[in-house]
Amino acid sequence: QNADLFGKQDPYVIVKVGQQTRKTKVQHNGGTNPVFNESFLFSLGPANDELRLIVREHDTLSADDDLGSARVLLHKLRQRGGASSVQAP
């Protein structure tokens, strides 16, 4: 659902692994199905086992709105495929 009252929403994603944080570019007028197509590198280790994704809507005149979030346990992904990297669609 569109969280913006006027026009399309402008979403972005905060990506966290342990204490490391990255942020995607804001997808201006991205609507409810934005495409980010960005890559980030994180140092992984036993203490950095959780990937957190926080989707927010950029607002110019007020505080940004939370749209959703997800948590991925990286050790479970590595157990399934043995991959040293993870790609999210």
Short mmCIF file of the C-alpha atoms (twelve columns), coordinates in Angstrom:
data_MODEL
# 
_entry.id   MODEL 
# 
loop_
_atom_site.group_PDB 
_atom_site.id 
_atom_site.type_symbol 
_atom_site.label_atom_id 
_atom_site.label_alt_id 
_atom_site.label_comp_id 
_atom_site.label_asym_id 
_atom_site.label_seq_id 
_atom_site.Cartn_x 
_atom_site.Cartn_y 
_atom_site.Cartn_z 
_atom_site.pdbx_PDB_model_num 
ATOM 1  C CA . GLN A 1  0.000  0.000   0.000  1 
ATOM 2  C CA . ASN A 2  1.228  3.480   -0.840 1 
ATOM 3  C CA . ALA A 3  2.298  5.334   2.328  1 
ATOM 4  C CA . ASP A 4  2.499  8.694   0.549  1 
ATOM 5  C CA . LEU A 5  -0.556 10.949  0.517  1 
ATOM 6  C CA . PHE A 6  0.486  12.814  -2.622 1 
ATOM 7  C CA . GLY A 7  2.114  11.034  -5.557 1 
ATOM 8  C CA . LYS A 8  4.087  7.806   -5.322 1 
ATOM 9  C CA . GLN A 9  6.191  6.841   -2.341 1 
ATOM 10 C CA . ASP A 10 9.952  7.321   -2.358 1 
ATOM 11 C CA . PRO A 11 11.358 4.170   -0.706 1 
ATOM 12 C CA . TYR A 12 14.873 3.261   0.355  1 
ATOM 13 C CA . VAL A 13 16.380 0.356   2.293  1 
ATOM 14 C CA . ILE A 14 18.720 0.374   5.279  1 
ATOM 15 C CA . VAL A 15 20.871 -2.779  5.202  1 
ATOM 16 C CA . LYS A 16 22.594 -3.876  8.432  1 
ATOM 17 C CA . VAL A 17 25.023 -6.685  9.214  1 
ATOM 18 C CA . GLY A 18 26.259 -6.484  12.809 1 
ATOM 19 C CA . GLN A 19 27.437 -2.915  13.389 1 
ATOM 20 C CA . GLN A 20 27.856 -2.271  9.639  1 
ATOM 21 C CA . THR A 21 25.134 -0.198  7.987  1 
ATOM 22 C CA . ARG A 22 24.542 0.749   4.358  1 
ATOM 23 C CA . LYS A 23 21.651 2.607   2.728  1 
ATOM 24 C CA . THR A 24 20.308 2.386   -0.809 1 
ATOM 25 C CA . LYS A 25 19.557 5.423   -2.887 1 
ATOM 26 C CA . VAL A 26 16.027 6.786   -2.553 1 
ATOM 27 C CA . GLN A 27 13.856 5.569   -5.426 1 
ATOM 28 C CA . HIS A 28 11.967 8.791   -6.155 1 
ATOM 29 C CA . ASN A 29 8.438  7.919   -7.301 1 
ATOM 30 C CA . GLY A 30 9.390  4.245   -6.846 1 
ATOM 31 C CA . GLY A 31 5.850  3.344   -5.817 1 
ATOM 32 C CA . THR A 32 5.022  0.017   -4.194 1 
ATOM 33 C CA . ASN A 33 7.361  -2.120  -6.363 1 
ATOM 34 C CA . PRO A 34 10.701 -0.281  -6.507 1 
ATOM 35 C CA . VAL A 35 13.859 -1.777  -8.001 1 
ATOM 36 C CA . PHE A 36 17.066 -0.888  -6.135 1 
ATOM 37 C CA . ASN A 37 19.702 -2.877  -8.091 1 
ATOM 38 C CA . GLU A 38 22.545 -1.976  -5.704 1 
ATOM 39 C CA . SER A 39 25.313 -4.100  -4.175 1 
ATOM 40 C CA . PHE A 40 27.006 -3.821  -0.791 1 
ATOM 41 C CA . LEU A 41 29.963 -5.658  0.735  1 
ATOM 42 C CA . PHE A 42 30.032 -6.582  4.420  1 
ATOM 43 C CA . SER A 43 32.659 -8.289  6.578  1 
ATOM 44 C CA . LEU A 44 31.121 -11.523 7.832  1 
ATOM 45 C CA . GLY A 45 32.018 -13.497 10.917 1 
ATOM 46 C CA . PRO A 46 30.424 -15.287 13.864 1 
ATOM 47 C CA . ALA A 47 29.368 -11.971 15.443 1 
ATOM 48 C CA . ASN A 48 27.874 -10.715 12.151 1 
ATOM 49 C CA . ASP A 49 25.344 -13.441 11.526 1 
ATOM 50 C CA . GLU A 50 22.177 -11.410 11.026 1 
ATOM 51 C CA . LEU A 51 21.197 -9.424  7.931  1 
ATOM 52 C CA . ARG A 52 18.528 -6.800  8.661  1 
ATOM 53 C CA . LEU A 53 16.593 -4.971  5.953  1 
ATOM 54 C CA . ILE A 54 14.541 -1.932  6.930  1 
ATOM 55 C CA . VAL A 55 12.386 -0.376  4.207  1 
ATOM 56 C CA . ARG A 56 11.523 3.271   4.736  1 
ATOM 57 C CA . GLU A 57 9.678  5.957   2.800  1 
ATOM 58 C CA . HIS A 58 11.546 9.248   2.340  1 
ATOM 59 C CA . ASP A 59 9.532  12.324  3.318  1 
ATOM 60 C CA . THR A 60 10.815 15.829  2.686  1 
ATOM 61 C CA . LEU A 61 8.498  17.704  5.048  1 
ATOM 62 C CA . SER A 62 8.227  15.183  7.895  1 
ATOM 63 C CA . ALA A 63 9.949  12.172  9.446  1 
ATOM 64 C CA . ASP A 64 10.496 9.163   7.171  1 
ATOM 65 C CA . ASP A 65 7.902  6.379   7.510  1 
ATOM 66 C CA . ASP A 66 8.649  2.715   8.200  1 
ATOM 67 C CA . LEU A 67 7.262  0.468   5.444  1 
ATOM 68 C CA . GLY A 68 8.561  -2.922  6.563  1 
ATOM 69 C CA . SER A 69 11.530 -4.966  7.704  1 
ATOM 70 C CA . ALA A 70 13.068 -8.415  7.430  1 
ATOM 71 C CA . ARG A 71 15.691 -10.420 9.291  1 
ATOM 72 C CA . VAL A 72 17.819 -13.155 7.699  1 
ATOM 73 C CA . LEU A 73 20.093 -15.480 9.688  1 
ATOM 74 C CA . LEU A 74 23.136 -15.825 7.449  1 
ATOM 75 C CA . HIS A 75 24.406 -19.083 8.951  1 
ATOM 76 C CA . LYS A 76 21.181 -20.794 7.829  1 
ATOM 77 C CA . LEU A 77 21.738 -19.611 4.262  1 
ATOM 78 C CA . ARG A 78 25.346 -20.811 4.322  1 
ATOM 79 C CA . GLN A 79 24.232 -24.218 5.668  1 
ATOM 80 C CA . ARG A 80 21.823 -24.666 2.772  1 
ATOM 81 C CA . GLY A 81 24.161 -23.735 -0.053 1 
ATOM 82 C CA . GLY A 82 27.583 -23.162 1.379  1 
ATOM 83 C CA . ALA A 83 27.735 -19.783 -0.367 1 
ATOM 84 C CA . SER A 84 30.107 -17.123 0.905  1 
ATOM 85 C CA . SER A 85 27.923 -14.398 -0.591 1 
ATOM 86 C CA . VAL A 86 24.215 -13.703 -0.489 1 
ATOM 87 C CA . GLN A 87 22.210 -11.941 -3.171 1 
ATOM 88 C CA . ALA A 88 18.704 -10.699 -2.488 1 
ATOM 89 C CA . PRO A 89 16.414 -10.124 -5.464 1 
# 
